[in-house]
XYZ file of C-alpha atoms in Angstrom:
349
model
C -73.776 -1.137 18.495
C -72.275 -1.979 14.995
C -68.667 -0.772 14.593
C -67.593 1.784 11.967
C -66.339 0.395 9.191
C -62.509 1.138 9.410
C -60.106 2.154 6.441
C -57.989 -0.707 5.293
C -54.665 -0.028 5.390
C -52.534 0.170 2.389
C -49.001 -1.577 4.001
C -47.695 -2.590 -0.093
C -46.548 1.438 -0.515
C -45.536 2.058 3.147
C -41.971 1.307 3.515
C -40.754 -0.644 6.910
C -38.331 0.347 8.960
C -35.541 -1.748 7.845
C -36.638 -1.333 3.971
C -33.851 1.707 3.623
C -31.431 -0.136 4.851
C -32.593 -3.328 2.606
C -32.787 -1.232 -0.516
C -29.342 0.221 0.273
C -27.628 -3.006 0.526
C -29.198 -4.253 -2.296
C -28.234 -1.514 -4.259
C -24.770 -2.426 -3.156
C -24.902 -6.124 -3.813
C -22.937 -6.130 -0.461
C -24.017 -8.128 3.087
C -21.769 -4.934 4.649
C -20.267 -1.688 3.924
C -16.719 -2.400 3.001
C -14.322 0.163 5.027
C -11.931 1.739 2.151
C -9.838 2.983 4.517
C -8.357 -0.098 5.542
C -7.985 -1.042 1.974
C -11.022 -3.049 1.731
C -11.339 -3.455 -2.133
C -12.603 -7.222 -2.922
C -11.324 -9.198 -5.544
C -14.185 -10.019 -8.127
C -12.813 -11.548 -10.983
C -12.082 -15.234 -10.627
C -9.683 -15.250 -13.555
C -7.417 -12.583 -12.096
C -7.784 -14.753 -8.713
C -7.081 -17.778 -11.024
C -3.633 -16.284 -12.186
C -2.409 -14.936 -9.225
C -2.425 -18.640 -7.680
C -1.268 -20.209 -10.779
C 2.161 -18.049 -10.484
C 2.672 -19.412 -7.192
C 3.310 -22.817 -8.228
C 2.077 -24.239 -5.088
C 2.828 -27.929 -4.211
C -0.022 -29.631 -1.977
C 2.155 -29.826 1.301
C 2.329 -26.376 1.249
C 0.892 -23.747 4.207
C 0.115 -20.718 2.533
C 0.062 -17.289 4.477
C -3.191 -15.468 2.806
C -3.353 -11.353 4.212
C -6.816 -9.719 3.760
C -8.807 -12.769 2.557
C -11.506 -10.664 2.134
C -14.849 -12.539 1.286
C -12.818 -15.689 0.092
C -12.369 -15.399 -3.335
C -8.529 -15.789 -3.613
C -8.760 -18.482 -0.529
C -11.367 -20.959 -1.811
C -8.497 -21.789 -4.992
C -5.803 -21.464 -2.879
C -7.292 -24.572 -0.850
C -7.712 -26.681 -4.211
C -4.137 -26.710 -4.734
C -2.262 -26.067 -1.111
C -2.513 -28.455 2.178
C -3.590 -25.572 4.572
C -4.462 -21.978 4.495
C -3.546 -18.951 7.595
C -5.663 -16.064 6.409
C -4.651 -13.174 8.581
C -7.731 -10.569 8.976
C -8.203 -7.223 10.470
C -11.989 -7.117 9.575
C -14.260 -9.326 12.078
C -17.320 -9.358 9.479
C -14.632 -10.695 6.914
C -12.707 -12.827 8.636
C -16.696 -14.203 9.812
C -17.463 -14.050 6.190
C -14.313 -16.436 4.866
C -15.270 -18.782 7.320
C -18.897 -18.870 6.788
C -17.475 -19.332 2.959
C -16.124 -22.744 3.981
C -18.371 -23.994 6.457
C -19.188 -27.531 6.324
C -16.535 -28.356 3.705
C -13.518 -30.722 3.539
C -11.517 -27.231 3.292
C -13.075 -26.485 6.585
C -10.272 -27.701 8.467
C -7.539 -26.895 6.262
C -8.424 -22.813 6.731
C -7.224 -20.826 9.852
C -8.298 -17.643 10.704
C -6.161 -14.954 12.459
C -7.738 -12.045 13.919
C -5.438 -9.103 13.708
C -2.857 -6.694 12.431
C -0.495 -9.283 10.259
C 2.034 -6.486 10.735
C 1.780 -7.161 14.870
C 0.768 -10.548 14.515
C 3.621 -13.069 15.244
C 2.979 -15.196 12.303
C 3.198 -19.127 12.221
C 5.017 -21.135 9.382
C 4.707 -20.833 6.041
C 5.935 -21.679 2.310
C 4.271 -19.084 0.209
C 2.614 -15.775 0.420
C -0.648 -14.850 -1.452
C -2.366 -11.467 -0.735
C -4.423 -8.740 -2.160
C -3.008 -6.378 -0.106
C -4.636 -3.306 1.709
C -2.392 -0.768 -0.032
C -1.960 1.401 3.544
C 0.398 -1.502 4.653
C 2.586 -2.365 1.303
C 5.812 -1.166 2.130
C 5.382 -3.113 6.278
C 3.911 -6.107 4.467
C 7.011 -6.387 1.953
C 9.780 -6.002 4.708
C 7.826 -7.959 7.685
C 7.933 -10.514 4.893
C 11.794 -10.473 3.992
C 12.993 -10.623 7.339
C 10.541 -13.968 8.317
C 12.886 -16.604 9.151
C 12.944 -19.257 7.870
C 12.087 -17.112 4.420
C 9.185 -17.791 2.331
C 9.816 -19.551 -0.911
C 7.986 -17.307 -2.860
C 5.238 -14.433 -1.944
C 3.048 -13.408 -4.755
C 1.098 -9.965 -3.723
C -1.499 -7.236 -5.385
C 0.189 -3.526 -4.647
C -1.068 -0.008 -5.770
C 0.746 -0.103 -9.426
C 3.486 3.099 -8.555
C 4.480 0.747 -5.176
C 5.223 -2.067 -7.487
C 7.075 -0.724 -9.954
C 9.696 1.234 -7.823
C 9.709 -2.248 -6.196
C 11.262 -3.558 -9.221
C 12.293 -0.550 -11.159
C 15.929 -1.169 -12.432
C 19.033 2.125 -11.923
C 18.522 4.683 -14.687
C 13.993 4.062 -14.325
C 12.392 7.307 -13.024
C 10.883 5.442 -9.802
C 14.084 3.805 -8.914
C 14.408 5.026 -5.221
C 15.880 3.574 -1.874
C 13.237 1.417 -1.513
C 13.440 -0.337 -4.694
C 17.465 -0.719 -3.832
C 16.684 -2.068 -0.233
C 13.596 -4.390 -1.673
C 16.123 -6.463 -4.500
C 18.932 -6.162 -1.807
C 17.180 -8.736 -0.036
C 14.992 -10.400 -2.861
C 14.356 -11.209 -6.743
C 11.476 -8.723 -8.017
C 9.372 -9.451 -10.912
C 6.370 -8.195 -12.637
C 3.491 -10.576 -13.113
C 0.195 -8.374 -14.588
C -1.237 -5.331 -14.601
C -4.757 -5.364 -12.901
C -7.673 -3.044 -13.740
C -9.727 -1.154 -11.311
C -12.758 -2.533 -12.461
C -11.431 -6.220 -11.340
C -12.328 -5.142 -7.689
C -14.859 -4.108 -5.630
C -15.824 -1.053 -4.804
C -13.361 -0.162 -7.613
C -10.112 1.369 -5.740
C -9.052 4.947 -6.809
C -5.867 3.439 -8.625
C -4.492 0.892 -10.914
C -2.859 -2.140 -9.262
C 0.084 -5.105 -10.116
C 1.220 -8.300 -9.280
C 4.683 -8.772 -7.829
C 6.718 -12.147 -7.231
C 9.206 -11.816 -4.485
C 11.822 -14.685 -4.004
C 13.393 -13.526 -1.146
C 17.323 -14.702 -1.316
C 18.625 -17.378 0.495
C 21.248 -17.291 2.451
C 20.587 -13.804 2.966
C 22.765 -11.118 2.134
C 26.125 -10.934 5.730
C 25.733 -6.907 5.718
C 24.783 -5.171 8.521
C 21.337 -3.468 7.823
C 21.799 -0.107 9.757
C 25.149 0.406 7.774
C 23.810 -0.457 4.294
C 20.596 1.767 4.963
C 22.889 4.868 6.159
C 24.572 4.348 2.866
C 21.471 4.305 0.763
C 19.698 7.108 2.563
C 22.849 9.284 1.794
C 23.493 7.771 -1.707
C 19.765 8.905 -2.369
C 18.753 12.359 -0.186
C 18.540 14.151 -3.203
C 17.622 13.066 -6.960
C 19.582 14.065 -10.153
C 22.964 14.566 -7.232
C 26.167 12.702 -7.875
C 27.445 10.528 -5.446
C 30.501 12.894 -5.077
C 28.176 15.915 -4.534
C 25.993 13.948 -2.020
C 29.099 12.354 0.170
C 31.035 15.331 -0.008
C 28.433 17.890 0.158
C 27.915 18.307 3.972
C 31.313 17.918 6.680
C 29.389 15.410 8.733
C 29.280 13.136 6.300
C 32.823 13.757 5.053
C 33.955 13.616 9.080
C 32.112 10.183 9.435
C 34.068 8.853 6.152
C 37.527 10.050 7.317
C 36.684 8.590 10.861
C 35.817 5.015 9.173
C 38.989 5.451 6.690
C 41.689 5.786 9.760
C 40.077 3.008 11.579
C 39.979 1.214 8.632
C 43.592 1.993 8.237
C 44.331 1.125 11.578
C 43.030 -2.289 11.474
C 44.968 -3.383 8.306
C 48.271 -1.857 8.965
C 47.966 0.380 6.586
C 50.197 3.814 7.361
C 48.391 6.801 6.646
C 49.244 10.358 7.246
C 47.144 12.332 9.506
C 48.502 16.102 9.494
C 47.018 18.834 7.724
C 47.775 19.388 3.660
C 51.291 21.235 3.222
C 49.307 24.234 0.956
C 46.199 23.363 2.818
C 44.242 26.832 3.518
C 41.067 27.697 6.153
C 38.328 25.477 5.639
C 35.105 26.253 7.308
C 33.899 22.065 8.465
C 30.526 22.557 8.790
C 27.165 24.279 7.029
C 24.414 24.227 9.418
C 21.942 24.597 6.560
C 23.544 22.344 4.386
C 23.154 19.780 7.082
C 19.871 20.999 8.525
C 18.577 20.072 4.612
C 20.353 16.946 4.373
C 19.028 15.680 7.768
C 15.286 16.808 6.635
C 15.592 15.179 3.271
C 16.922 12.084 4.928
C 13.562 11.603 6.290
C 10.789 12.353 3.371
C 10.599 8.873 2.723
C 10.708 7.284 6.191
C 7.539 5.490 5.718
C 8.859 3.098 3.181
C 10.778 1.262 5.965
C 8.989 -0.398 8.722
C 10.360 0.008 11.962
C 12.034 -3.182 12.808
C 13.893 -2.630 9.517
C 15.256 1.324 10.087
C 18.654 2.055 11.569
C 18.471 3.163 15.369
C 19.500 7.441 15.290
C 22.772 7.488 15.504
C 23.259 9.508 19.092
C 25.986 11.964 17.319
C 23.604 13.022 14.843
C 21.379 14.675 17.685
C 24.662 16.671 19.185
C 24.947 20.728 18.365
C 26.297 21.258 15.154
C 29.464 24.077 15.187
C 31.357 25.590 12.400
C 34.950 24.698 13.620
C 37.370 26.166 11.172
C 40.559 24.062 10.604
C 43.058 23.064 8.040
C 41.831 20.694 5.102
C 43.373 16.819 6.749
C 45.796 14.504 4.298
C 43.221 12.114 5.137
C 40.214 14.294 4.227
C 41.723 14.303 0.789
C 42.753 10.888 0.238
C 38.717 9.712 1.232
C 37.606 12.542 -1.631
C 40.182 10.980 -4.263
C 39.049 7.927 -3.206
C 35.313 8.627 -3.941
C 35.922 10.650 -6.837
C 37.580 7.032 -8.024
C 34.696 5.761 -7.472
C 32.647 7.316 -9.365
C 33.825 7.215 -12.297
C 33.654 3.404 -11.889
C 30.268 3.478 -10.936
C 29.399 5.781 -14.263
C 31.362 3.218 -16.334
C 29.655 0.640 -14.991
C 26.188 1.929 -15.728
């Protein structure tokens, strides 16, 4: 018996089962997805990736520390120049991806690949630092990278454009905060470019900049928990004196007249400890004046990583009272003393 003819079928208009997912990455231009909220925002342009090693100065027996390689595009010149590459990368597909972008190549084995969190990762040796960094870690990145020992000569690194310029905003600039005071404590901040949106891809939702940090060496002989309590009081509140903000709460005033008479103590200096002759009732102590101060204190926590942040200070977590005594001779020697001070610092700036 003859078989029925049968229909031909038409397969050119049908669409396969992988053809969405074709068409959508070749609508992309992508070989993956890239996850934006790790701060996955490529660098395209070659001449921005160009600059950015040029201001490194590298010499060719440098190892240079790369974070977020991304697809390669900053790493593949930073080979031409440098002896030996450590990308650090969170992303397997990238880190497979900068690899795959060497393959087979003399820069092969000059390129390392870390798989990780750079801010966990204990990192090897290095001379420089390169990085377009994933803006979520800018502030972890900056201080993980100041307190590397021995210090990097020089890191040059892509930031969300606010981040860099309180980095190196200057006193008197509208973004100069704590961090940019604790950032050029322990380095020299300067501006490189500006980069465009457009330079990346995806485009990110802000403009960005180049920094170059030359972290200081020797480094500064302070003690880091002090200097930080100084700065977060010196800066809990904006358009505040210094006077106002060291003598507007008793426990900061207590804590200065406790390091005064030490301080006292230790040099052989005599100082007089009774209460003021005409002193009158003085209520030490304004529970929302230091409730305020202690929230304020911590709006910007996030700035500092933790292995840079002062441990609490156990006194700060005892009950506070509202002990009423007389006004010390002490108490007002330390507020002479800082209103002295002031007026230094105003004639200074």
């Amino acid at each position: 018996m003859p078989k029925a003819p049968q229909k031909k079928r038409n397969s050119a208009g049908k669409a396969g089962p992988y053809a969405h997912a074709a068409a959508k990455t070749n609508a992309a231009n992508s070989i993956f997805r890239m996850n934006t909220d790790i701060g996955q925002h490529v660098l395209k342009n070659p001449g921005v990736a160009q600059a950015i090693v040029d201001k490194a100065d590298l010499k060719q027996s440098d190892v240079v520390l790369e974070v977020g390689p991304g697809s390669g595009n900053l790493t593949v010149k930073i080979l031409e120049k440098a002896k030996k590459v450590v990308a650090v990368e969170l992303d397997p597909r990238m880190a497979a991806e900068v690899t795959k972008r060497v393959q087979g190549t003399p820069e092969q084995k000059r390129l390392e690949v870390l798989l990780g969190d750079v801010i966990k990762t204990d990192l090897p040796y290095f001379d420089v630092c390169i990085s377009n960094t994933p803006y979520q870690i800018s502030s972890p990145l900056t201080f993980k990278l100041l307190a590397t020992t021995p210090a990097p000569r020089v890191c040059i690194l892509m930031f969300q454009r606010e981040f860099a310029m309180r980095l190196f905003a200057k006193p008197g600039d509208k973004l100069y905060s704590r961090l940019s005071v604790n950032a050029q404590m322990w380095a020299k901040i300067d501006h490189i470019m500006k980069v465009g949106k457009n330079n990346f891809k995806p485009p990110p939702a802000v403009e960005s900049s180049v920094v170059r940090i030359v972290p200081k060496v020797p480094r500064p002989d302070i003690s880091y928990d002090e200097w930080d309590g100084l700065l977060r009081v010196a800066f809990v509140r904006k358009n505040k004196t210094l006077r106002s903000s060291f003598l507007g709460t008793s426990s900061v005033l207590n804590m200065l007249e406790s390091n005064y008479t030490t301080w006292c103590a230790q040099n052989d200096i005599p100082v007089e400890v009774g209460p003021e002759e005409d002193g009158e009732d003085e209520v030490m102590g304004d529970d929302q004046e230091d409730a305020d101060l202690d929230e304020l204190m911590d709006v910007d926590d996030d700035e500092i990583p933790d292995f840079f942040k002062e441990k609490h200070d156990p006194a700060s977590q005892a009950v506070k009272t509202k002990p009423s005594k007389k006004r010390g001779k002490v108490a007002k020697l330390v507020r002479e003393k800082i209103s002295e001070q002031e007026c230094v610092m105003k004639a200074t700036f």
